PDB file of C-alpha atoms in Angstrom:
ATOM      1  CA  UNK A   1       7.667   0.249  -7.805  1.00  0.00           C
ATOM      2  CA  UNK A   2      10.374  -1.959  -9.293  1.00  0.00           C
ATOM      3  CA  UNK A   3      10.800  -5.405  -8.365  1.00  0.00           C
ATOM      4  CA  UNK A   4      14.631  -6.312  -8.439  1.00  0.00           C
ATOM      5  CA  UNK A   5      16.188  -9.511  -8.688  1.00  0.00           C
ATOM      6  CA  UNK A   6      19.153  -9.132  -7.585  1.00  0.00           C
ATOM      7  CA  UNK A   7      20.898  -5.792  -7.713  1.00  0.00           C
ATOM      8  CA  UNK A   8      19.195  -2.670  -9.354  1.00  0.00           C
ATOM      9  CA  UNK A   9      19.846  -1.498 -13.365  1.00  0.00           C
ATOM     10  CA  UNK A  10      23.111   1.157 -12.814  1.00  0.00           C
ATOM     11  CA  UNK A  11      22.828   4.588 -12.471  1.00  0.00           C
ATOM     12  CA  UNK A  12      19.935   4.030 -10.604  1.00  0.00           C
ATOM     13  CA  UNK A  13      19.074   6.740  -7.954  1.00  0.00           C
ATOM     14  CA  UNK A  14      15.814   5.345  -6.558  1.00  0.00           C
ATOM     15  CA  UNK A  15      15.718   4.717  -3.020  1.00  0.00           C
ATOM     16  CA  UNK A  16      15.353   1.053  -2.252  1.00  0.00           C
ATOM     17  CA  UNK A  17      13.127  -0.884   0.365  1.00  0.00           C
ATOM     18  CA  UNK A  18      12.244  -4.779   1.510  1.00  0.00           C
ATOM     19  CA  UNK A  19       8.901  -5.584   0.219  1.00  0.00           C
ATOM     20  CA  UNK A  20       7.967  -5.924   3.864  1.00  0.00           C
ATOM     21  CA  UNK A  21       8.201  -1.689   4.592  1.00  0.00           C
ATOM     22  CA  UNK A  22       7.638  -1.337   1.081  1.00  0.00           C
ATOM     23  CA  UNK A  23       3.889  -2.472   1.559  1.00  0.00           C
ATOM     24  CA  UNK A  24       3.527  -0.532   4.353  1.00  0.00           C
ATOM     25  CA  UNK A  25       4.408   2.766   2.586  1.00  0.00           C
ATOM     26  CA  UNK A  26       1.956   1.840  -0.202  1.00  0.00           C
ATOM     27  CA  UNK A  27      -1.116   1.277   2.238  1.00  0.00           C
ATOM     28  CA  UNK A  28      -0.462   4.635   4.147  1.00  0.00           C
ATOM     29  CA  UNK A  29       0.081   6.509   0.886  1.00  0.00           C
ATOM     30  CA  UNK A  30      -3.811   4.366  -0.489  1.00  0.00           C
ATOM     31  CA  UNK A  31      -4.731   6.171   2.530  1.00  0.00           C
ATOM     32  CA  UNK A  32      -4.556   9.898   0.284  1.00  0.00           C
ATOM     33  CA  UNK A  33      -3.817   9.198  -3.109  1.00  0.00           C
ATOM     34  CA  UNK A  34      -3.771   6.697  -5.759  1.00  0.00           C
ATOM     35  CA  UNK A  35      -1.243   4.048  -6.001  1.00  0.00           C
ATOM     36  CA  UNK A  36       0.745   2.345  -8.993  1.00  0.00           C
ATOM     37  CA  UNK A  37       2.299  -0.960  -9.046  1.00  0.00           C
ATOM     38  CA  UNK A  38       4.770  -0.951 -12.111  1.00  0.00           C
ATOM     39  CA  UNK A  39       6.053  -4.799 -12.842  1.00  0.00           C
ATOM     40  CA  UNK A  40       8.012  -5.119 -16.302  1.00  0.00           C
ATOM     41  CA  UNK A  41       8.153  -8.249 -18.744  1.00  0.00           C
ATOM     42  CA  UNK A  42      10.169 -11.259 -17.407  1.00  0.00           C
ATOM     43  CA  UNK A  43      12.436 -11.446 -20.673  1.00  0.00           C
ATOM     44  CA  UNK A  44      13.350  -7.704 -20.457  1.00  0.00           C
ATOM     45  CA  UNK A  45      12.317  -5.966 -16.876  1.00  0.00           C
ATOM     46  CA  UNK A  46      11.693  -2.637 -17.100  1.00  0.00           C
ATOM     47  CA  UNK A  47      13.546   0.344 -19.128  1.00  0.00           C
ATOM     48  CA  UNK A  48      14.243   3.164 -17.697  1.00  0.00           C
ATOM     49  CA  UNK A  49      11.796   5.165 -19.348  1.00  0.00           C
ATOM     50  CA  UNK A  50       9.591   3.367 -17.330  1.00  0.00           C
ATOM     51  CA  UNK A  51      12.245   3.435 -13.893  1.00  0.00           C
ATOM     52  CA  UNK A  52      11.083   7.291 -14.207  1.00  0.00           C
ATOM     53  CA  UNK A  53       8.271   7.579 -13.686  1.00  0.00           C
ATOM     54  CA  UNK A  54       9.133   5.214  -9.486  1.00  0.00           C
ATOM     55  CA  UNK A  55       9.410   6.857  -6.724  1.00  0.00           C
ATOM     56  CA  UNK A  56      11.255   3.970  -5.118  1.00  0.00           C
ATOM     57  CA  UNK A  57      12.383   0.433  -6.027  1.00  0.00           C
ATOM     58  CA  UNK A  58      11.069  -2.380  -3.905  1.00  0.00           C
ATOM     59  CA  UNK A  59      13.165  -6.045  -3.563  1.00  0.00           C
ATOM     60  CA  UNK A  60      11.143  -9.356  -2.670  1.00  0.00           C
ATOM     61  CA  UNK A  61      13.966 -11.638  -1.084  1.00  0.00           C
ATOM     62  CA  UNK A  62      15.708 -15.007  -1.928  1.00  0.00           C
ATOM     63  CA  UNK A  63      16.898 -17.457  -1.584  1.00  0.00           C
ATOM     64  CA  UNK A  64      20.267 -18.285  -3.285  1.00  0.00           C
ATOM     65  CA  UNK A  65      19.149 -21.376  -5.040  1.00  0.00           C
ATOM     66  CA  UNK A  66      16.033 -19.745  -6.718  1.00  0.00           C
ATOM     67  CA  UNK A  67      17.211 -15.907  -6.381  1.00  0.00           C
ATOM     68  CA  UNK A  68      14.482 -15.063  -9.708  1.00  0.00           C
ATOM     69  CA  UNK A  69      10.498 -15.363  -9.684  1.00  0.00           C
ATOM     70  CA  UNK A  70       8.492 -15.130 -12.378  1.00  0.00           C
ATOM     71  CA  UNK A  71       6.257 -11.964 -12.815  1.00  0.00           C
ATOM     72  CA  UNK A  72       2.748 -14.201 -11.770  1.00  0.00           C
ATOM     73  CA  UNK A  73       4.660 -15.304  -8.297  1.00  0.00           C
ATOM     74  CA  UNK A  74       6.115 -10.987  -7.722  1.00  0.00           C
ATOM     75  CA  UNK A  75       3.298 -10.088  -8.012  1.00  0.00           C
ATOM     76  CA  UNK A  76       0.801 -12.496  -5.831  1.00  0.00           C
ATOM     77  CA  UNK A  77       3.796 -12.334  -2.837  1.00  0.00           C
ATOM     78  CA  UNK A  78       3.555  -8.007  -3.227  1.00  0.00           C
ATOM     79  CA  UNK A  79      -0.289  -8.554  -3.395  1.00  0.00           C
ATOM     80  CA  UNK A  80      -0.223 -10.368  -0.707  1.00  0.00           C
ATOM     81  CA  UNK A  81       1.918  -8.822   1.643  1.00  0.00           C
ATOM     82  CA  UNK A  82      -0.071  -5.410   1.252  1.00  0.00           C
ATOM     83  CA  UNK A  83      -3.184  -6.677   2.011  1.00  0.00           C
ATOM     84  CA  UNK A  84      -1.779  -9.554   4.715  1.00  0.00           C
ATOM     85  CA  UNK A  85      -0.676  -6.423   7.574  1.00  0.00           C
ATOM     86  CA  UNK A  86      -3.710  -4.311   6.316  1.00  0.00           C
ATOM     87  CA  UNK A  87      -6.034  -6.433   7.554  1.00  0.00           C
ATOM     88  CA  UNK A  88      -4.606  -7.018  10.818  1.00  0.00           C
ATOM     89  CA  UNK A  89      -4.012  -3.841  10.979  1.00  0.00           C
ATOM     90  CA  UNK A  90      -7.890  -2.911  10.042  1.00  0.00           C
ATOM     91  CA  UNK A  91      -8.782  -5.731  12.162  1.00  0.00           C
ATOM     92  CA  UNK A  92      -7.618  -4.073  15.587  1.00  0.00           C
ATOM     93  CA  UNK A  93      -8.683  -0.763  14.397  1.00  0.00           C
ATOM     94  CA  UNK A  94     -12.227  -2.243  14.247  1.00  0.00           C
ATOM     95  CA  UNK A  95     -11.736  -4.846  18.210  1.00  0.00           C
ATOM     96  CA  UNK A  96      -9.876  -2.452  20.825  1.00  0.00           C
ATOM     97  CA  UNK A  97      -9.739  -5.757  23.498  1.00  0.00           C
ATOM     98  CA  UNK A  98     -10.770  -5.139  26.581  1.00  0.00           C
ATOM     99  CA  UNK A  99      -7.966  -3.622  29.261  1.00  0.00           C
ATOM    100  CA  UNK A 100      -5.993  -6.092  31.401  1.00  0.00           C
ATOM    101  CA  UNK A 101      -7.620  -4.861  34.567  1.00  0.00           C
ATOM    102  CA  UNK A 102     -11.115  -5.990  32.930  1.00  0.00           C
ATOM    103  CA  UNK A 103      -9.716  -9.294  31.432  1.00  0.00           C
ATOM    104  CA  UNK A 104      -8.411  -9.464  35.453  1.00  0.00           C
ATOM    105  CA  UNK A 105     -12.375  -9.103  36.896  1.00  0.00           C
ATOM    106  CA  UNK A 106     -13.451 -11.002  34.231  1.00  0.00           C
ATOM    107  CA  UNK A 107     -10.866 -13.854  35.336  1.00  0.00           C
ATOM    108  CA  UNK A 108     -11.632 -12.967  39.423  1.00  0.00           C
ATOM    109  CA  UNK A 109     -15.548 -13.200  38.863  1.00  0.00           C
ATOM    110  CA  UNK A 110     -15.263 -17.223  36.698  1.00  0.00           C
ATOM    111  CA  UNK A 111     -12.709 -18.434  39.378  1.00  0.00           C
ATOM    112  CA  UNK A 112     -15.287 -17.813  41.939  1.00  0.00           C
ATOM    113  CA  UNK A 113     -18.251 -19.730  39.834  1.00  0.00           C
ATOM    114  CA  UNK A 114     -16.214 -22.749  38.927  1.00  0.00           C
ATOM    115  CA  UNK A 115     -15.255 -22.827  42.680  1.00  0.00           C
ATOM    116  CA  UNK A 116     -18.917 -22.108  44.002  1.00  0.00           C
ATOM    117  CA  UNK A 117     -19.957 -24.927  41.362  1.00  0.00           C
ATOM    118  CA  UNK A 118     -17.233 -27.520  42.386  1.00  0.00           C
ATOM    119  CA  UNK A 119     -15.538 -27.393  38.767  1.00  0.00           C
ATOM    120  CA  UNK A 120     -11.925 -26.709  40.545  1.00  0.00           C
ATOM    121  CA  UNK A 121     -12.353 -28.883  43.587  1.00  0.00           C
ATOM    122  CA  UNK A 122     -12.852 -32.158  41.157  1.00  0.00           C
ATOM    123  CA  UNK A 123      -9.783 -30.591  39.305  1.00  0.00           C
ATOM    124  CA  UNK A 124      -6.957 -31.315  42.357  1.00  0.00           C
ATOM    125  CA  UNK A 125      -4.020 -29.625  39.831  1.00  0.00           C
ATOM    126  CA  UNK A 126      -2.040 -26.844  41.758  1.00  0.00           C
ATOM    127  CA  UNK A 127      -2.104 -24.458  38.589  1.00  0.00           C
ATOM    128  CA  UNK A 128      -5.434 -24.907  38.022  1.00  0.00           C
ATOM    129  CA  UNK A 129      -6.414 -21.515  38.439  1.00  0.00           C
ATOM    130  CA  UNK A 130      -3.084 -20.626  36.306  1.00  0.00           C
ATOM    131  CA  UNK A 131      -3.848 -22.379  33.693  1.00  0.00           C
ATOM    132  CA  UNK A 132      -7.530 -20.627  33.877  1.00  0.00           C
ATOM    133  CA  UNK A 133      -6.110 -17.280  33.519  1.00  0.00           C
ATOM    134  CA  UNK A 134      -4.100 -18.533  30.327  1.00  0.00           C
ATOM    135  CA  UNK A 135      -7.282 -19.715  28.857  1.00  0.00           C
ATOM    136  CA  UNK A 136      -8.679 -16.392  29.559  1.00  0.00           C
ATOM    137  CA  UNK A 137      -6.196 -14.591  28.560  1.00  0.00           C
ATOM    138  CA  UNK A 138      -6.063 -16.430  24.703  1.00  0.00           C
ATOM    139  CA  UNK A 139     -10.109 -15.271  24.499  1.00  0.00           C
ATOM    140  CA  UNK A 140      -9.095 -12.050  23.131  1.00  0.00           C
ATOM    141  CA  UNK A 141     -12.192 -10.949  25.036  1.00  0.00           C
ATOM    142  CA  UNK A 142     -13.338  -7.237  23.116  1.00  0.00           C
ATOM    143  CA  UNK A 143     -13.376  -3.881  25.552  1.00  0.00           C
ATOM    144  CA  UNK A 144     -17.171  -3.899  24.075  1.00  0.00           C
ATOM    145  CA  UNK A 145     -17.972  -7.248  25.899  1.00  0.00           C
ATOM    146  CA  UNK A 146     -15.883  -6.908  29.117  1.00  0.00           C
ATOM    147  CA  UNK A 147     -19.887  -5.599  30.640  1.00  0.00           C
ATOM    148  CA  UNK A 148     -21.549  -8.888  29.291  1.00  0.00           C
ATOM    149  CA  UNK A 149     -19.191 -11.104  30.402  1.00  0.00           C
ATOM    150  CA  UNK A 150     -18.748  -9.696  33.506  1.00  0.00           C
ATOM    151  CA  UNK A 151     -23.207  -9.920  34.039  1.00  0.00           C
ATOM    152  CA  UNK A 152     -23.193 -13.502  33.621  1.00  0.00           C
ATOM    153  CA  UNK A 153     -20.310 -14.551  35.256  1.00  0.00           C
ATOM    154  CA  UNK A 154     -22.026 -12.979  38.605  1.00  0.00           C
ATOM    155  CA  UNK A 155     -25.058 -14.286  37.237  1.00  0.00           C
ATOM    156  CA  UNK A 156     -23.597 -17.948  37.706  1.00  0.00           C
ATOM    157  CA  UNK A 157     -22.299 -16.964  41.093  1.00  0.00           C
ATOM    158  CA  UNK A 158     -25.602 -15.638  42.389  1.00  0.00           C
ATOM    159  CA  UNK A 159     -27.346 -19.116  41.205  1.00  0.00           C
ATOM    160  CA  UNK A 160     -24.516 -21.106  42.443  1.00  0.00           C
ATOM    161  CA  UNK A 161     -23.905 -19.248  45.755  1.00  0.00           C
ATOM    162  CA  UNK A 162     -28.148 -19.752  46.461  1.00  0.00           C
ATOM    163  CA  UNK A 163     -29.147 -22.294  49.051  1.00  0.00           C
ATOM    164  CA  UNK A 164     -25.450 -22.878  50.631  1.00  0.00           C
ATOM    165  CA  UNK A 165     -25.329 -21.670  54.288  1.00  0.00           C
ATOM    166  CA  UNK A 166     -22.729 -19.291  54.910  1.00  0.00           C
ATOM    167  CA  UNK A 167     -19.398 -20.460  56.046  1.00  0.00           C
ATOM    168  CA  UNK A 168     -20.006 -24.115  54.507  1.00  0.00           C
TER     169      UNK A 168
END
């Protein structure tokens, strides 16, 4: 990989990628093989011989005012981009979110518990239930936790309904 700070050296015919897509490709290749990043010196960059070992080039987008980076900055930006999405992808694979139907069931039982406890009676806001629904969605509940949430909330509903006279 070569980092471009303006334009690739003339005569090179390597594919040129933006850093984001290059980082995705690197992560994909890391799963099955070794990967190397090749950075040149700040003064000379990489020689044509160095570049002959590269499969493709990466461009780090910069603004016109500050078109160049020093070597340390370029390395830091590249490594950050490689791990940034990789962590998100690994986390999303590890944590499967609850299905929309399960989240709605949890929300329904929570609303039932809040009504039964009198919590929503004290909050006379027209959109209280909508706010509660949005709050539950922001929790990003994990699929493996839905049974526990439903069990806890049903227990609360059951306990708050004890001693109440039906129809009152």
